[in-house]
Amino acid sequence: MSKGRVLITGAAGFLGSHLCDRFINEGFEVIGMDNLITGNLENIEHLFKLKEFEFYNHDVSKFVHVSGELDYIVHFASPASPIDYLKIPIQTLKVGSLGTHNCLGLAKAKNARIIVASTSEVYGDPLVHPQTEDYYGNVNPIGPRGVYDEAKRFQEAMTMAYHTYHKLETRIVRIFNTYGPRMRLNDGRVLPAFIGQALRGEDLTVFGDGSQTRSFCYVDDLVEGIYRLLMSDYPYPVNIGNPDEITIKEFADEIIKLTGTEQKVIYKPLPKDDPMQRQPNIDRAKEILGWEPKISRAEGLKITYDYFRSLPDEKLYKKEHNDFKDFIKK
Ligand code: UDP
């Protein structure tokens, strides 16, 4: 007996694909949706043979139709790396705003509960440290990250409006830096960048002086937190992330040690509006969900390194597997 039907948007992406696996393993029927601009079907190809899994190639920024009943919607479609949203800023804004509106409308029509993927970027370059959910943030709306940050802030506002006005069952997860297998090697984010550089025998590029901090959460811990939040009755935003904070320079040193590369660190200019510090306060998740991360960075990095190491050379040397130019022309 199925536990219910779930629509997962962004299903072919890094987090979306792990969520598909989790919901299938929990006994749900899963409908995956993705327009594949940053997602990759290889992440979910193992699910195609299952009768519990269906896939729609669709852009959620356009009207979303799903036939039959739906119990849950997990809205994770969005470009998520700074390089991606610099390349496709309008699509990033649209999926966080119009895409969210479509998903909320669908949830209302189907009487389904919805969880939306928000982000630590709603805090911008935070002046409060560590970041608690009641911090309103320090975001530059017109900077390069504004297209992502403001779309996600709009998403939260729209989701709360559906909750208060339409009494829809909504959940908001604020996701902090997450890593693990199925990240794109060339998505521009720091962990795949450093591991890719080590594997190709290139120097590791630290942006700025490397004193900025991040706090990295292993994907399985994140998925557990998201699952618990969806199943809870808590409608307000919840931070899910690993509070173990590290500077980017220390992180580069850890990757050098892990990979055994003989390359060194080189310094490049810090991108505009790059947050100086980021660390989740997870008291709310602990209290409401009984959740905290279990996988240490040493353990998670090893699994992730083994994954990247197992990829074929053409992936390692390919600059980008998504052809944004083709997409934008359409
Ligand atoms: N970064 C870096 N070298 C790289 C890629 C990223 O030093 O090759 C830095 C980046 O400037 C930021 C941090 O690593 O301070 C995390 O960047 P990422 O793009 O992974 O995500 P963010 O947390 O900034 O959204």
Coordinates of C-alpha atoms and ligand atoms in Angstrom, one line a residue:
M1 CA 0.0 0.0 0.0
S2 CA 1.3 3.4 -1.0
K3 CA 1.7 6.0 1.7
G4 CA 0.5 8.6 -0.8
R5 CA 1.5 10.6 -3.9
V6 CA 4.2 13.2 -3.8
L7 CA 5.2 15.7 -6.5
I8 CA 8.9 16.6 -6.3
T9 CA 9.9 19.6 -8.4
G10 CA 13.6 19.9 -9.3
A11 CA 13.6 16.1 -9.2
A12 CA 16.7 15.6 -11.3
G13 CA 18.8 18.0 -9.3
F14 CA 21.2 17.3 -6.5
L15 CA 18.7 17.6 -3.6
G16 CA 15.6 16.7 -5.6
S17 CA 17.1 13.4 -6.6
H18 CA 18.0 12.5 -3.0
L19 CA 14.5 13.4 -2.0
C20 CA 13.0 11.2 -4.7
D21 CA 15.0 8.3 -3.3
R22 CA 13.9 9.0 0.2
F23 CA 10.2 9.2 -0.6
I24 CA 10.4 6.1 -2.7
N25 CA 12.1 4.3 0.1
E26 CA 9.5 5.5 2.5
G27 CA 6.8 3.8 0.4
F28 CA 5.4 6.8 -1.5
E29 CA 4.5 7.1 -5.2
V30 CA 6.7 9.9 -6.6
I31 CA 6.1 12.2 -9.5
G32 CA 9.4 13.9 -10.4
M33 CA 9.3 17.1 -12.4
D34 CA 12.3 19.0 -13.9
N35 CA 13.0 21.0 -17.0
L36 CA 16.6 19.9 -16.8
I37 CA 18.4 23.2 -17.2
T38 CA 20.5 22.5 -14.2
G39 CA 19.3 19.0 -13.3
N40 CA 20.6 15.8 -14.8
L41 CA 18.5 12.7 -15.6
E42 CA 21.4 10.5 -14.6
N43 CA 20.6 11.4 -11.0
I44 CA 17.3 9.6 -11.2
E45 CA 17.7 7.1 -14.0
H46 CA 17.8 4.3 -11.5
L47 CA 14.1 5.2 -10.6
F48 CA 12.7 5.0 -14.1
K49 CA 12.2 1.2 -13.9
L50 CA 10.0 1.6 -10.8
K51 CA 6.2 1.6 -11.2
E52 CA 6.1 4.0 -8.2
F53 CA 8.0 6.7 -10.1
E54 CA 6.9 8.9 -13.0
F55 CA 8.8 11.8 -14.5
Y56 CA 7.5 15.0 -16.2
N57 CA 9.9 17.1 -18.2
H58 CA 8.3 20.5 -17.4
D59 CA 9.2 24.0 -16.3
V60 CA 7.2 24.8 -13.1
S61 CA 7.3 28.5 -14.0
K62 CA 4.6 27.6 -16.5
F63 CA 1.1 26.2 -15.4
V64 CA 1.6 22.9 -13.7
H65 CA -0.9 20.1 -14.4
V66 CA -0.8 16.8 -12.6
S67 CA -3.6 14.3 -13.0
G68 CA -5.0 12.3 -10.1
E69 CA -4.6 13.0 -6.4
L70 CA -1.6 14.5 -4.6
D71 CA -0.9 14.3 -0.9
Y72 CA 2.4 16.3 -0.8
I73 CA 4.3 18.7 -3.0
V74 CA 8.1 19.2 -2.4
H75 CA 9.1 22.3 -4.3
F76 CA 12.8 22.2 -4.9
A77 CA 13.1 23.4 -8.5
S78 CA 15.7 26.2 -8.8
P79 CA 19.2 26.9 -10.0
A80 CA 21.1 26.9 -6.7
S81 CA 24.7 27.8 -7.4
P82 CA 25.9 31.4 -7.7
I83 CA 27.4 30.7 -11.2
D84 CA 24.1 29.2 -12.4
Y85 CA 22.0 32.1 -11.3
L86 CA 24.4 34.6 -12.8
K87 CA 24.0 32.7 -16.1
I88 CA 20.2 32.3 -15.9
P89 CA 19.0 35.1 -13.6
I90 CA 15.5 35.5 -15.1
Q91 CA 14.7 31.8 -14.9
T92 CA 16.0 31.9 -11.3
L93 CA 13.6 34.7 -10.4
K94 CA 10.7 33.0 -12.3
V95 CA 11.0 29.6 -10.7
G96 CA 11.2 31.0 -7.2
S97 CA 8.2 33.3 -7.7
L98 CA 5.9 32.1 -10.6
G99 CA 7.0 28.5 -10.0
T100 CA 6.2 28.7 -6.3
H101 CA 2.8 30.3 -7.1
N102 CA 2.0 27.5 -9.5
C103 CA 3.0 24.9 -6.9
L104 CA 0.9 26.6 -4.2
G105 CA -2.1 26.8 -6.5
L106 CA -1.7 23.1 -7.3
A107 CA -1.4 22.3 -3.6
K108 CA -4.6 24.2 -3.0
A109 CA -6.4 22.5 -5.9
K110 CA -5.4 19.0 -4.7
N111 CA -5.6 19.8 -1.0
A112 CA -2.0 18.7 -0.6
R113 CA 0.6 19.7 1.9
I114 CA 3.5 21.6 0.5
I115 CA 7.1 22.2 1.6
V116 CA 9.2 24.9 -0.2
A117 CA 13.0 25.0 -0.4
S118 CA 14.1 28.3 1.1
T119 CA 17.7 29.1 1.9
S120 CA 20.2 30.7 4.2
E121 CA 20.5 33.3 1.4
V122 CA 17.4 34.9 2.8
Y123 CA 19.8 36.2 5.5
G124 CA 22.1 37.7 2.8
D125 CA 25.5 38.8 4.2
P126 CA 24.3 38.3 7.8
L127 CA 25.0 40.8 10.5
V128 CA 23.7 38.4 13.1
H129 CA 25.8 35.3 13.8
P130 CA 24.8 32.4 14.0
Q131 CA 21.6 33.0 12.0
T132 CA 18.3 32.3 13.8
E133 CA 15.0 32.1 12.0
D134 CA 13.8 35.4 13.4
Y135 CA 16.7 37.4 11.8
Y136 CA 15.3 39.4 8.8
G137 CA 18.6 39.4 6.9
N138 CA 20.9 41.8 5.0
V139 CA 20.2 41.3 1.3
N140 CA 21.2 43.4 -1.7
P141 CA 18.2 43.1 -4.0
I142 CA 20.0 44.3 -7.1
G143 CA 23.4 42.5 -6.6
P144 CA 24.3 39.3 -8.5
R145 CA 22.8 37.1 -5.7
G146 CA 19.6 39.2 -5.5
V147 CA 17.8 37.2 -8.2
Y148 CA 18.1 34.1 -6.0
D149 CA 17.7 35.7 -2.6
E150 CA 14.7 37.9 -3.5
A151 CA 13.0 35.1 -5.3
K152 CA 13.3 32.9 -2.2
R153 CA 12.2 35.7 0.0
F154 CA 9.1 36.3 -2.2
Q155 CA 8.6 32.5 -2.1
E156 CA 8.4 32.6 1.7
A157 CA 6.0 35.5 1.7
M158 CA 3.7 33.8 -0.9
T159 CA 3.8 30.5 1.0
M160 CA 2.9 32.2 4.3
A161 CA 0.1 34.1 2.5
Y162 CA -1.4 30.8 1.2
H163 CA -1.1 29.4 4.7
T164 CA -2.9 32.4 6.4
Y165 CA -5.4 33.2 3.7
H166 CA -6.2 29.8 2.2
K167 CA -5.3 27.8 5.3
L168 CA -3.0 25.6 3.2
E169 CA -0.7 23.2 5.0
T170 CA 2.7 24.7 4.3
R171 CA 6.3 24.2 5.4
I172 CA 9.3 26.3 4.8
V173 CA 12.9 24.9 5.1
R174 CA 15.8 27.3 5.1
I175 CA 18.7 25.2 3.7
F176 CA 22.3 26.0 4.5
N177 CA 25.3 24.8 2.4
T178 CA 24.8 21.1 1.6
Y179 CA 27.1 18.7 -0.1
G180 CA 27.3 15.1 -1.2
P181 CA 27.2 12.7 -4.2
R182 CA 25.4 14.0 -7.3
M183 CA 26.5 17.6 -7.0
R184 CA 27.6 18.8 -10.4
L185 CA 31.4 18.7 -10.5
N186 CA 31.4 22.0 -12.4
D187 CA 28.5 23.9 -10.8
G188 CA 31.0 26.5 -9.4
R189 CA 30.4 25.8 -5.7
V190 CA 33.3 25.5 -3.4
L191 CA 33.3 21.8 -2.7
P192 CA 33.0 20.4 -6.2
A193 CA 35.4 23.2 -7.4
F194 CA 38.1 22.2 -4.9
I195 CA 37.7 18.5 -5.4
G196 CA 37.6 18.9 -9.2
Q197 CA 40.7 21.0 -9.1
A198 CA 42.5 18.4 -6.9
L199 CA 41.5 15.6 -9.2
R200 CA 42.7 17.5 -12.3
G201 CA 46.0 18.5 -10.7
E202 CA 45.1 22.2 -10.6
D203 CA 45.7 24.7 -7.8
L204 CA 42.7 25.3 -5.5
T205 CA 41.1 28.7 -6.1
V206 CA 40.2 30.4 -2.8
F207 CA 38.2 33.6 -3.3
G208 CA 39.1 36.6 -1.2
D209 CA 41.5 35.9 1.7
G210 CA 39.6 32.7 2.6
S211 CA 38.5 34.1 6.0
Q212 CA 34.8 33.9 5.0
T213 CA 33.0 31.0 6.7
R214 CA 30.5 28.4 5.7
S215 CA 28.9 25.5 7.6
F216 CA 28.6 22.3 5.5
C217 CA 25.8 19.7 5.9
Y218 CA 26.0 16.2 4.5
V219 CA 23.0 15.6 2.2
D220 CA 21.5 12.6 4.1
D221 CA 21.3 14.7 7.3
L222 CA 19.6 17.4 5.3
V223 CA 17.0 15.0 3.7
E224 CA 16.2 13.7 7.2
G225 CA 15.5 17.2 8.5
I226 CA 13.3 18.0 5.4
Y227 CA 11.3 14.8 5.8
R228 CA 10.7 15.4 9.5
L229 CA 9.7 19.0 8.8
L230 CA 7.2 18.0 6.1
M231 CA 5.7 15.4 8.5
S232 CA 5.5 17.9 11.4
D233 CA 2.7 20.5 11.9
Y234 CA 5.1 23.5 12.0
P235 CA 4.3 26.2 9.4
Y236 CA 7.1 28.7 10.1
P237 CA 10.6 28.6 8.6
V238 CA 13.1 26.1 10.1
N239 CA 16.9 26.3 9.5
I240 CA 18.3 22.9 8.5
G241 CA 22.1 22.8 8.3
N242 CA 25.2 21.7 10.1
P243 CA 26.5 24.3 12.6
D244 CA 30.1 23.1 12.2
E245 CA 31.6 26.3 10.8
I246 CA 34.9 26.5 9.0
T247 CA 36.8 29.2 7.0
I248 CA 37.1 28.6 3.3
K249 CA 40.9 28.6 3.6
E250 CA 40.7 25.9 6.3
F251 CA 38.3 24.0 4.0
A252 CA 40.8 24.2 1.1
D253 CA 43.5 22.7 3.5
E254 CA 41.1 19.9 4.4
I255 CA 40.5 19.0 0.8
I256 CA 44.2 19.1 0.1
K257 CA 44.8 16.6 2.9
L258 CA 41.8 14.4 1.9
T259 CA 42.8 14.2 -1.7
G260 CA 46.6 14.1 -1.2
T261 CA 47.0 16.6 -4.0
E262 CA 50.4 18.3 -4.3
Q263 CA 48.8 21.5 -5.6
K264 CA 48.6 24.6 -3.6
V265 CA 46.0 27.3 -2.8
I266 CA 45.9 30.3 -5.0
Y267 CA 43.8 33.5 -4.3
K268 CA 41.3 35.1 -6.6
P269 CA 39.1 38.1 -6.1
L270 CA 36.1 37.7 -3.8
P271 CA 32.8 37.8 -5.8
K272 CA 30.4 40.7 -5.1
D273 CA 28.1 40.3 -2.1
D274 CA 29.8 37.0 -1.1
P275 CA 28.6 36.5 2.5
M276 CA 31.5 36.8 5.1
Q277 CA 30.0 34.4 7.5
R278 CA 27.3 31.7 7.7
Q279 CA 26.3 29.4 10.4
P280 CA 22.8 28.0 11.2
N281 CA 21.4 28.2 14.7
I282 CA 19.4 24.9 14.7
D283 CA 17.7 25.2 18.1
R284 CA 14.3 25.3 16.4
A285 CA 14.9 22.1 14.4
K286 CA 16.2 20.4 17.5
E287 CA 13.2 21.4 19.6
I288 CA 10.4 20.9 17.0
L289 CA 11.8 18.0 14.9
G290 CA 14.2 16.4 17.4
W291 CA 16.7 16.7 14.5
E292 CA 20.4 17.4 14.4
P293 CA 23.0 16.4 11.9
K294 CA 24.8 13.1 12.6
I295 CA 27.4 12.9 9.8
S296 CA 30.7 14.7 10.5
R297 CA 32.5 16.7 7.8
A298 CA 35.3 14.2 7.7
E299 CA 32.9 11.3 7.1
G300 CA 30.8 13.2 4.5
L301 CA 33.7 14.5 2.6
K302 CA 35.2 11.1 2.2
I303 CA 32.0 9.7 0.7
T304 CA 31.7 12.7 -1.6
Y305 CA 35.3 12.5 -2.7
D306 CA 34.9 8.8 -3.5
Y307 CA 31.8 9.7 -5.6
F308 CA 33.7 12.4 -7.6
R309 CA 36.7 10.1 -8.0
S310 CA 34.5 7.4 -9.6
L311 CA 33.2 9.8 -12.3
P312 CA 34.6 9.3 -15.8
D313 CA 37.3 11.6 -17.1
E314 CA 34.9 13.3 -19.6
K315 CA 32.9 14.6 -16.6
L316 CA 36.0 15.8 -14.9
Y317 CA 37.2 17.8 -17.8
K318 CA 33.9 19.0 -19.2
K319 CA 33.4 22.7 -18.4
E320 CA 29.7 22.5 -18.1
H321 CA 27.2 19.8 -18.9
N322 CA 24.2 22.1 -19.4
D323 CA 24.1 24.2 -22.5
F324 CA 22.6 27.4 -21.2
K325 CA 23.0 29.2 -24.6
D326 CA 20.7 26.7 -26.3
F327 CA 18.2 27.1 -23.5
I328 CA 18.2 30.8 -23.6
K329 CA 17.7 31.0 -27.3
K330 CA 14.4 28.9 -27.1
Ligands
UDP1 N1 34.7 29.8 -3.2 C1 36.1 29.8 -3.3 N2 36.6 29.1 -4.4 C2 35.8 28.5 -5.4 C3 34.4 28.6 -5.2 C4 33.9 29.2 -4.1 O1 36.8 30.3 -2.4 O2 36.4 28.0 -6.3 C5 34.1 30.5 -2.0 C6 33.0 31.5 -2.3 O3 33.6 32.8 -2.6 C7 32.2 31.5 -1.0 C8 32.4 30.1 -0.5 O4 33.5 29.5 -1.2 O5 32.8 32.4 0.0 C9 31.2 29.2 -0.8 O6 30.8 29.4 -2.1 P1 29.7 28.5 -2.8 O7 29.6 29.0 -4.2 O8 29.9 27.1 -2.6 O9 28.3 28.8 -2.1 P2 27.7 30.1 -1.3 O10 27.7 29.7 0.1 O11 28.6 31.3 -1.5 O12 26.4 30.3 -1.9

